[in-house]
Coordinates of C-alpha atoms in Angstrom, one line a residue:
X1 CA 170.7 14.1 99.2
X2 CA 174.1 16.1 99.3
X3 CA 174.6 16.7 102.8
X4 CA 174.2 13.0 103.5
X5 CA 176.4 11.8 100.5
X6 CA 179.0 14.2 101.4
X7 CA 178.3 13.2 105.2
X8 CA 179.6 10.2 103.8
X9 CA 182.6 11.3 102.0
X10 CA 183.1 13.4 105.3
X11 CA 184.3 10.3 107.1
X12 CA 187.5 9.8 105.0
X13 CA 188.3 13.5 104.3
X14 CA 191.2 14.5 107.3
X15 CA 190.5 18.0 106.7
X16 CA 186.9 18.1 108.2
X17 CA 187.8 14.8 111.2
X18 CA 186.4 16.9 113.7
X19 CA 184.1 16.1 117.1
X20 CA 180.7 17.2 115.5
X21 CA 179.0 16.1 119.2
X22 CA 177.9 18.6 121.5
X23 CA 177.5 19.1 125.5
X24 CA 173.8 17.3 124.7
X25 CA 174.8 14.0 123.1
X26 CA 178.8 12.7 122.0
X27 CA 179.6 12.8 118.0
X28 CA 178.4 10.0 116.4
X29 CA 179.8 9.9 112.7
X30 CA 182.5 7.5 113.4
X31 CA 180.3 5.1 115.7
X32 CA 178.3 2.4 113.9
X33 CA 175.2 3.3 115.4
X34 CA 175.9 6.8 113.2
X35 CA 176.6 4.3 109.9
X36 CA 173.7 2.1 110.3
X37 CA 172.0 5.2 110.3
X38 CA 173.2 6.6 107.5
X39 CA 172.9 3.2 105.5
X40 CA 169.4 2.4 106.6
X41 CA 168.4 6.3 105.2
X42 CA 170.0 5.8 102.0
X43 CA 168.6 2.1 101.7
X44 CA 165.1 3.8 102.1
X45 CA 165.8 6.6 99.5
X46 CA 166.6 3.4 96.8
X47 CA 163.4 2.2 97.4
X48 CA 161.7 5.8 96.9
X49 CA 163.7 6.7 93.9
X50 CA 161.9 3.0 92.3
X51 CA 158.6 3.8 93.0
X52 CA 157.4 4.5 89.7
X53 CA 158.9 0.5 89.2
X54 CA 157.9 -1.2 92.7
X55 CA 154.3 0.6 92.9
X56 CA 155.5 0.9 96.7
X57 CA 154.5 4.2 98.2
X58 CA 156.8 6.4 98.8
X59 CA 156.2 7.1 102.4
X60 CA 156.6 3.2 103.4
X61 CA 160.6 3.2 103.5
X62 CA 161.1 6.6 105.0
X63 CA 158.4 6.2 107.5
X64 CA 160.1 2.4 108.4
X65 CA 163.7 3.8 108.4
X66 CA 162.8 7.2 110.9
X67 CA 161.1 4.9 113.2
X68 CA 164.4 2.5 112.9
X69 CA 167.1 5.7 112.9
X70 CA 165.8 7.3 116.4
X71 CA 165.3 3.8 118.1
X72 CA 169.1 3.0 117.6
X73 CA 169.7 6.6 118.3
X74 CA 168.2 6.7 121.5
X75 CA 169.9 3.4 122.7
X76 CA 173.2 4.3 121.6
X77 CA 172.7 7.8 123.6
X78 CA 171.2 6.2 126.9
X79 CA 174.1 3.7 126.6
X80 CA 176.6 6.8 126.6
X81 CA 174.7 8.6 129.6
X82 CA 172.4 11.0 127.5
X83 CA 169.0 9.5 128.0
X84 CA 167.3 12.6 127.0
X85 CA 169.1 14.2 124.3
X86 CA 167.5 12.1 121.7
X87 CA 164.1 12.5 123.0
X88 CA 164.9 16.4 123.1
X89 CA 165.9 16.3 119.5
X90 CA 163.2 14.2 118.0
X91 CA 160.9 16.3 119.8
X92 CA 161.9 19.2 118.1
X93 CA 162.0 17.7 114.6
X94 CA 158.7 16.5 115.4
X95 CA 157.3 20.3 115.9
X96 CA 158.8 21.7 112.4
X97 CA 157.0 18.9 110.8
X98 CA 153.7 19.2 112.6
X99 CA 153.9 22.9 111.3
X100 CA 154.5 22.1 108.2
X101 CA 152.3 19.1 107.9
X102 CA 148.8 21.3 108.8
X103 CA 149.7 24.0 106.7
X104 CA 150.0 21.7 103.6
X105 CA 147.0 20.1 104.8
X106 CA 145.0 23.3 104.7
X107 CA 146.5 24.4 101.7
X108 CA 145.5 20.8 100.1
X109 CA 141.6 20.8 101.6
X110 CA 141.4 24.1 99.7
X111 CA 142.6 22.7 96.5
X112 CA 140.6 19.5 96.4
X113 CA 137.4 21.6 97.3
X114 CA 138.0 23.6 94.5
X115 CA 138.7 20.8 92.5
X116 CA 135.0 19.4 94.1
X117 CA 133.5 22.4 92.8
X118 CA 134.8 21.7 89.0
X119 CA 137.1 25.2 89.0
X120 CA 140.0 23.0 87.3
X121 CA 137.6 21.3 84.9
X122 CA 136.3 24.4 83.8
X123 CA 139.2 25.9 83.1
X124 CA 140.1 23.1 81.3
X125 CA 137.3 23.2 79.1
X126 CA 137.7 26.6 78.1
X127 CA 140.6 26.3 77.0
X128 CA 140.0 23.4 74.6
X129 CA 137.1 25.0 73.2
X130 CA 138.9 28.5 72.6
X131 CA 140.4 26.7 69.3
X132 CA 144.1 28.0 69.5
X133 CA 147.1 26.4 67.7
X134 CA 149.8 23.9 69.5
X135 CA 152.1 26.8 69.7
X136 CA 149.1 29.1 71.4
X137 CA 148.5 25.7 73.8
X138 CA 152.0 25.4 74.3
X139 CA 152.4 28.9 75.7
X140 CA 149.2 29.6 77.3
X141 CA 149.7 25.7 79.3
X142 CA 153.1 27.3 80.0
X143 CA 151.6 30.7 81.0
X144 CA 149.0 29.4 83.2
X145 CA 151.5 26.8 85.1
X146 CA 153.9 29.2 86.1
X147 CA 151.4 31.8 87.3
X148 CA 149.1 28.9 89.1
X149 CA 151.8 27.0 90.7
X150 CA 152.5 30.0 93.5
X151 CA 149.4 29.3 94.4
X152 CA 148.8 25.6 93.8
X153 CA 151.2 22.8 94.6
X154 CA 153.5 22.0 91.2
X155 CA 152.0 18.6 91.2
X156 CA 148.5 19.5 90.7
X157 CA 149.4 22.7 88.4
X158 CA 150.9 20.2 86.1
X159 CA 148.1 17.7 86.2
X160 CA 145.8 20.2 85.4
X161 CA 147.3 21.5 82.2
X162 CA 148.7 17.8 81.6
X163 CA 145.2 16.9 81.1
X164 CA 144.6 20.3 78.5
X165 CA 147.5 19.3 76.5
X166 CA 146.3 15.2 76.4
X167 CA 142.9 16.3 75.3
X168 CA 143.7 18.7 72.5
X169 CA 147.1 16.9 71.4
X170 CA 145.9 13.7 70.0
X171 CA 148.2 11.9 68.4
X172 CA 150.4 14.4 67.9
X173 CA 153.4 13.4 69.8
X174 CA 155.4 16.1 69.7
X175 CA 153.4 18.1 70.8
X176 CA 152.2 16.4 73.7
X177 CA 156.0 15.7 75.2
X178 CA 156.9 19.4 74.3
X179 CA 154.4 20.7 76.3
X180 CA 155.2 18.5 79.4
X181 CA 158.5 19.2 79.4
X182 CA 157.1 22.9 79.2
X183 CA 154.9 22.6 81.9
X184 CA 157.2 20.9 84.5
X185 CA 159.7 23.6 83.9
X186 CA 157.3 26.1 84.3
X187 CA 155.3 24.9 86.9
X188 CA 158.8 24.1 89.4
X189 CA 159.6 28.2 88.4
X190 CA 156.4 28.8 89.5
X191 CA 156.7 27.8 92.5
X192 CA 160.0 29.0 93.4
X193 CA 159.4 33.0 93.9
X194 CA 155.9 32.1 96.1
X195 CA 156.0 30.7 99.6
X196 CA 153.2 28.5 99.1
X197 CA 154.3 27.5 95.6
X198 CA 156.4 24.7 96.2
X199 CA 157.2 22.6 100.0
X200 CA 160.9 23.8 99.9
X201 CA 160.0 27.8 100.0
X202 CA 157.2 27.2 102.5
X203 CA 160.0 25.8 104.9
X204 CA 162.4 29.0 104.3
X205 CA 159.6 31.0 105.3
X206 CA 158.7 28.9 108.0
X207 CA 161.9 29.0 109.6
X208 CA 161.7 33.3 109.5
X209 CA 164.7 33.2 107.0
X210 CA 162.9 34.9 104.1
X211 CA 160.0 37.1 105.3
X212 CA 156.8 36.9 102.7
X213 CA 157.2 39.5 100.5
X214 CA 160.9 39.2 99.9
X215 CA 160.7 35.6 98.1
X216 CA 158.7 38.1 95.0
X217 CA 162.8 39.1 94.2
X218 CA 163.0 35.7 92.4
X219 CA 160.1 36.4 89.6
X220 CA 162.6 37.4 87.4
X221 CA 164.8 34.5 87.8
X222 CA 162.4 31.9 87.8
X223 CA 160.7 33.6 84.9
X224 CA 164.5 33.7 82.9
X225 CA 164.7 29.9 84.3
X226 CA 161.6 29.2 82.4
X227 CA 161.6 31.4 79.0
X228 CA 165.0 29.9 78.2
X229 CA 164.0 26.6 77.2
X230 CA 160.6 27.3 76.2
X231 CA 161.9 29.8 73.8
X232 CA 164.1 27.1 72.5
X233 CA 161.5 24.5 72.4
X234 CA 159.1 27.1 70.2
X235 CA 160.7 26.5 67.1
X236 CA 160.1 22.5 67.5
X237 CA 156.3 23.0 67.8
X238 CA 153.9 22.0 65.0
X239 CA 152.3 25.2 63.8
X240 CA 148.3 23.8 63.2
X241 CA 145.7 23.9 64.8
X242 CA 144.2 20.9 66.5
X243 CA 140.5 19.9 65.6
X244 CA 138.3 21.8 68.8
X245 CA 135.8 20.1 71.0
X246 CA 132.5 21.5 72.2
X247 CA 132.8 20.3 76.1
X248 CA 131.4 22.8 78.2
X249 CA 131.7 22.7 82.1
X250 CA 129.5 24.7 84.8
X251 CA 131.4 25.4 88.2
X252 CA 129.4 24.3 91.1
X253 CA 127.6 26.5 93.9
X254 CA 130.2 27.7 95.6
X255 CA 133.7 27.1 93.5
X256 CA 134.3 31.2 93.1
X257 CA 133.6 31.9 97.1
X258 CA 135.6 29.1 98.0
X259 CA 138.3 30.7 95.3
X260 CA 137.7 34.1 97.3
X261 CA 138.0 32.7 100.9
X262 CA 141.3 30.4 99.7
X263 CA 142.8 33.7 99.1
X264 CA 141.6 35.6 102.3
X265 CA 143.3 32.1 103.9
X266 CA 146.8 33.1 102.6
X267 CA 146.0 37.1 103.2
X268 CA 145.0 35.7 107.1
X269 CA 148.7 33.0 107.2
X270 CA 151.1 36.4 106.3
X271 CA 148.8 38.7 108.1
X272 CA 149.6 36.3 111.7
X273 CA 153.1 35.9 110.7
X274 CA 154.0 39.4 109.7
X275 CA 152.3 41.5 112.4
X276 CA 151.5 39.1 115.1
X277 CA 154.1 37.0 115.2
X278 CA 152.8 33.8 115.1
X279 CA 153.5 31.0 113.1
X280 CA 152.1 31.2 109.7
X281 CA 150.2 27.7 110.4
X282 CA 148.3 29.4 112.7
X283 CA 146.4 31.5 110.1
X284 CA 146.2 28.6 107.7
X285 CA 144.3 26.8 110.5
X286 CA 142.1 29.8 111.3
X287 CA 141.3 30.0 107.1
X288 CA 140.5 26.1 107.6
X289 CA 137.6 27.6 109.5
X290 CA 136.9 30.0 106.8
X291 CA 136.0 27.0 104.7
X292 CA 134.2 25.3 107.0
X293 CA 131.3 27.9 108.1
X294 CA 130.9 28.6 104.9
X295 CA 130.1 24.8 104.1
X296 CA 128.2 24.6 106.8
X297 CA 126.2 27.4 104.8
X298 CA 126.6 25.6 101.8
X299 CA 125.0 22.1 103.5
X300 CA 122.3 24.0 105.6
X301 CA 121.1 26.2 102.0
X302 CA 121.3 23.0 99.5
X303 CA 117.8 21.8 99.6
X304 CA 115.8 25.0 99.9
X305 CA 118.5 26.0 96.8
X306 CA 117.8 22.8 94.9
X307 CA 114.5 23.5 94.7
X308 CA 114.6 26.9 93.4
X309 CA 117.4 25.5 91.0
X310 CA 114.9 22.7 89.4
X311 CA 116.4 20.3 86.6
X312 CA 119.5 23.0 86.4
X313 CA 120.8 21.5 89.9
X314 CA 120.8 17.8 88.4
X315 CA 122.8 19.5 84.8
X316 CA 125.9 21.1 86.7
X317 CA 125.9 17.3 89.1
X318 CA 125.6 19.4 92.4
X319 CA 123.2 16.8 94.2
X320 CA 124.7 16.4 97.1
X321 CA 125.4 18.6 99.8
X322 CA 129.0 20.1 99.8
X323 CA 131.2 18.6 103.0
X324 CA 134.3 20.2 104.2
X325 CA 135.6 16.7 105.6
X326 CA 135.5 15.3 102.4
X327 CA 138.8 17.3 100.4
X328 CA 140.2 17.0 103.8
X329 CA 140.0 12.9 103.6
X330 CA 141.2 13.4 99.8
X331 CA 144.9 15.3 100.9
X332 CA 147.8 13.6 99.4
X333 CA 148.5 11.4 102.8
X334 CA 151.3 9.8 101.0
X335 CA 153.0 12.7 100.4
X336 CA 152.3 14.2 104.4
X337 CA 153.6 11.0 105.5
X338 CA 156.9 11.0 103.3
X339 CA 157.3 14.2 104.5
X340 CA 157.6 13.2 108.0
X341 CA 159.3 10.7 106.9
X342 CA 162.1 12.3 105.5
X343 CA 161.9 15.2 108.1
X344 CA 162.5 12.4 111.0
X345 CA 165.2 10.6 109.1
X346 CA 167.5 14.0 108.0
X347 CA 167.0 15.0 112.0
X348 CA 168.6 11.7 113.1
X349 CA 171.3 12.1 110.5
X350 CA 171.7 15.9 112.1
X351 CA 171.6 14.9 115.1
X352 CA 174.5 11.5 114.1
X353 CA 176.9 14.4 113.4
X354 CA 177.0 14.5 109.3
X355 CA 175.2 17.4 108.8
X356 CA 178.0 19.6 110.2
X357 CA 180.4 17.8 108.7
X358 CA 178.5 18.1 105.1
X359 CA 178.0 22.0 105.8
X360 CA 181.7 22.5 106.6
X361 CA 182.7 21.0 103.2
X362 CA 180.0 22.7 101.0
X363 CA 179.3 26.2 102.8
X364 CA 183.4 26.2 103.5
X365 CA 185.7 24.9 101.6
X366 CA 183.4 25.0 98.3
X367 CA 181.9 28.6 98.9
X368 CA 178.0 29.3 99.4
X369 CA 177.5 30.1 95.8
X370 CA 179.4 26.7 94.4
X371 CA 177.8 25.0 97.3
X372 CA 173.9 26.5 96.6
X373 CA 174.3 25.5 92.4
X374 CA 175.1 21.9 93.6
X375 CA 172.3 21.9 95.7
X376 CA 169.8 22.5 92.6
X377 CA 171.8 19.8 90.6
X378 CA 171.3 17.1 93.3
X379 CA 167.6 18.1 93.4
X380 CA 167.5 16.4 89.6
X381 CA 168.0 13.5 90.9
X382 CA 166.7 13.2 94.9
X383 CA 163.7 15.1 95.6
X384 CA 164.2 18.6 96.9
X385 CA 162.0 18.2 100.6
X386 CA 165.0 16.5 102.2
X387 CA 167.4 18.5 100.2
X388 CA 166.3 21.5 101.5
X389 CA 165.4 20.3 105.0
X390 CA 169.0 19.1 105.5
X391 CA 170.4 22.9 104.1
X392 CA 168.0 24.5 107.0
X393 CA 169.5 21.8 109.5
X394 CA 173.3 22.8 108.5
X395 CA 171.9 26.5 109.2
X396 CA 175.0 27.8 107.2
X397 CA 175.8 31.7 107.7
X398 CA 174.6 32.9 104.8
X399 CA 173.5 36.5 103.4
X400 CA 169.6 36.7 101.8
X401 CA 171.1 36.6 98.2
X402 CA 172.2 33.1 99.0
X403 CA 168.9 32.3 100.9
X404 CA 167.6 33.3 97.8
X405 CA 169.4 31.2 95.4
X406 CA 169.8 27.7 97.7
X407 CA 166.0 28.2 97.6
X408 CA 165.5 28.9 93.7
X409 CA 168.3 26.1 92.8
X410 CA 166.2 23.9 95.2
X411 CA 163.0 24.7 93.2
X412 CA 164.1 24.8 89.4
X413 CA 166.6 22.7 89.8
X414 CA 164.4 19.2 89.5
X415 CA 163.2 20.5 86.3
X416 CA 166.7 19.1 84.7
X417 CA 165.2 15.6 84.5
X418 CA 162.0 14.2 84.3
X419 CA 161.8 12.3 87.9
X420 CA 163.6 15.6 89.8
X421 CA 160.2 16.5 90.9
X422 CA 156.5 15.5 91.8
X423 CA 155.5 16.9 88.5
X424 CA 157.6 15.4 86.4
X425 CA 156.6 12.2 87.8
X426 CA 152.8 12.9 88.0
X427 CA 152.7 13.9 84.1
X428 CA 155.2 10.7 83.2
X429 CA 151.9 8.6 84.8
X430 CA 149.4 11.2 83.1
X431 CA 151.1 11.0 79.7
X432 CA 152.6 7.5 79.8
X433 CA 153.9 6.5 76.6
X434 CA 153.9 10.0 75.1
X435 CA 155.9 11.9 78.2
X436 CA 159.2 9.8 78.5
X437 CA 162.5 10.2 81.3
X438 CA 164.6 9.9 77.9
X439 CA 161.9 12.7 75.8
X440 CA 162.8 15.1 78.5
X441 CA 166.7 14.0 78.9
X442 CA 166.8 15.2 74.9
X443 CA 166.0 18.5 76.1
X444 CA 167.7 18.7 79.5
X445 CA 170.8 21.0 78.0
X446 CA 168.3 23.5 76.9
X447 CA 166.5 23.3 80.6
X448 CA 170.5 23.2 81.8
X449 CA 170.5 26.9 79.8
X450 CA 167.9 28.0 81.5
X451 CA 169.2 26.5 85.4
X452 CA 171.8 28.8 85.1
X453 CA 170.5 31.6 82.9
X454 CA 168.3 32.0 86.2
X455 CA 171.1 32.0 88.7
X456 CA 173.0 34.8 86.6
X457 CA 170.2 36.7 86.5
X458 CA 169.5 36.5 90.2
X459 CA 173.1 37.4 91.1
X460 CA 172.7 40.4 89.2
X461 CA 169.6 41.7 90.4
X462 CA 169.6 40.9 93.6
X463 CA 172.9 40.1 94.6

């Protein structure tokens, strides 16, 4: 994470020595509880960046070392006659991640019961009956991520059409790592110009920086970030067709009114946020509701509509009642509690002292611009959640242009290597073998292209 690594430079740099404390609590960067801190965060972070090596859960080492961070935090501040001021603070970093938390969790019940009611399977049936060529696949997989993932999380955009590219690829290697690499690209620009499209954007509009509509300036960016390399990755494609399958899927009772009230769940979020005021979790909660009167409906109609259905109900495998609790049980809960996690562990370093001394030497002395390019660079290489969450901590005074692009670099920029982002690593599991950290480091200077074909672009346009 930048602000914490240059937190740590912070310490030896003369220029930025000064008394980050407050009236609250004393400055803390110098003191060893302020180290341990620091050390104890970045210990955990090793242990995240080798899960796909350990198989230990992400959440398990952040969740450990915020526990660990505010209990020395809080003895080291009643020792120096603040008894509160660390229960203050991890009270309010509690509250942004609450909000955050339910609103993902809505978001997620939506998805798996969609997912329940075989919309993603039917899709994907389609399109490997429709018979295209690999360069059709590779640019309607590429089409469909990028427009999905505002919607959808990255992660399960790229799953999906992960599993559409497996299916029709074969053997046909190339063709199977060009299309990942396509995907995760597309799928991180996705979710860059939507607030629900990626965790990093939802927190920007979260916070009131951005308001709703104004994250649509970054379509064209994102869309530059992602035609650059896909472009370039064209020519590469084999030009055949692959041999078609005959896999048909019916959607469940339900899937295309659950679709319906998913939407009239986001309309309800920026309807509460933009004329009531309220936080836009608020809404999301209310939409939960949505979903769950109308599975009451669902459970309360299934038999009488089971009969009338006779051996067709058995055919499309909807013999059981649908059950709203159920996609809620199924939300990524690793994730959530990495989340917190990470949200917990930035706020203690925030409240140590480094984060002011990191925003002073990025936002200052580098310049916002410089600063906000970095940030998407880092984000290749530590995930963007606690990237992002320490740029909103810093608070720097900056203009909506560079809102814009700290939150674009944030989103695009994990697309430089293959473990920058949850997609990435999802389709490296999906595609094992086939989908490689050193297939997509071959095309990273093409992805590079595109990074800051994106940031030019927005400059220009909205700048």
């Amino acid at each position: 994470m930048p602000a914490v690594l240059i937190g740590v430079l912070a310490l030896f740099l003369p220029i930025v020595a000064v008394a980050s404390g407050t009236a609250d609590h004393p400055d803390l960067t110098r003191h060893p509880a302020g180290l341990a801190a620091l050390l104890i965060f970045l210990a955990a972070y090793v242990l995240v960046m080798a899960e796909e090596f350990l198989h230990l859960r992400k959440s398990k080492p952040v969740v450990i070392a915020a526990g660990v961070i505010w209990a020395i935090l809080a003895y080291v501040s009643a020792q120096q006659g603040a008894p509160q001021a660390a229960e203050q603070a991890v009270r309010h970093a509690f509250l942004d991640f609450a909000e955050l938390m339910l609103f993902l969790l809505v978001a997620m019940t939506y998805i798996n019961a969609m997912a329940e009611r075989r919309v993603f399977d039917a899709l994907r049936a389609w399109l490997i009956r429709a018979g295209f060529s690999f360069r059709s696949l590779f640019w309607m997989t590429g089409t469909l991520a990028f427009f999905i993932s505002p919607i959808a999380d990255n992660l399960t955009t790229a799953l999906l059409m992960g599993a559409v590219v497996l299916a029709v690829g074969g053997e046909n290697r190339t063709f199977v790592t060009l299309s990942c690499i396509n995907i995760v690209v597309a799928a991180n620009a996705g979710g860059a110009f939507s607030p629900f499209g990626d965790i990093t954007t939802l927190m920007v509009w979260q916070k009131g920086i951005i308001d709703f509509f104004g994250f649509f300036a970054l379509f064209l960016p994102a869309l530059v970030n992602w035609l650059v390399p896909a472009i370039l990755m064209h020519f590469a494609v084999p030009d055949h067709k692959p041999a078609t399958a005959s896999e048909a899927v019916t959607m469940k009772r339900g899937a295309r009114r659950i679709i319906a009230l998913f939407l009239v769940t986001i309309a309800t979020a920026v309807s509460f946020h933009s004329f009531l005021h309220l936080p836009p979790v608020i809404g999301m909660l209310t939409g939960l509701s949505y979903l769950q009167f109308f599975g009451y409906y669902l459970r309360m109609t299934h038999t009488r509509w089971q009969h009338r259905q006779g051996d067709r109900a058995t055919q499309v495998g909807d013999m059981t009642p649908f059950d709203v609790f159920n996609p809620v049980a199924r939300a990524e809960w690793d994730t959530l509690l990495f989340f917190y996690g990470v949200v917990l562990c930035v706020a203690g370093l925030g409240y140590v002292g480094y984060l002011s001394l990191a925003s002073e030497v990025m936002y200052l002395q580098w310049g916002p611009t410089a600063a906000n390019i970095g940030v998407g660079v880092i984000s290749a290489v530590v995930d963007n959640i606690p990237v992002m969450f320490a740029v909103l901590s810093m608070n720097p005074a900056m203009d909506q242009t560079q809102w814009l692009l700290v939150t674009l670099t944030a989103g695009v920029g994990g697309s430089l290597l293959s473990i920058g982002s949850a997609a990435g690593v999802g389709l490296m599991g999906q595609a094992r073998g086939a989908y490689t950290f050193f297939g997509h480091l071959k095309w990273t200077p093409a992805i590079a292209l595109g990074y800051f074909a994106s940031i030019g672009v927005h400059l220009w346009i909205n700048g």
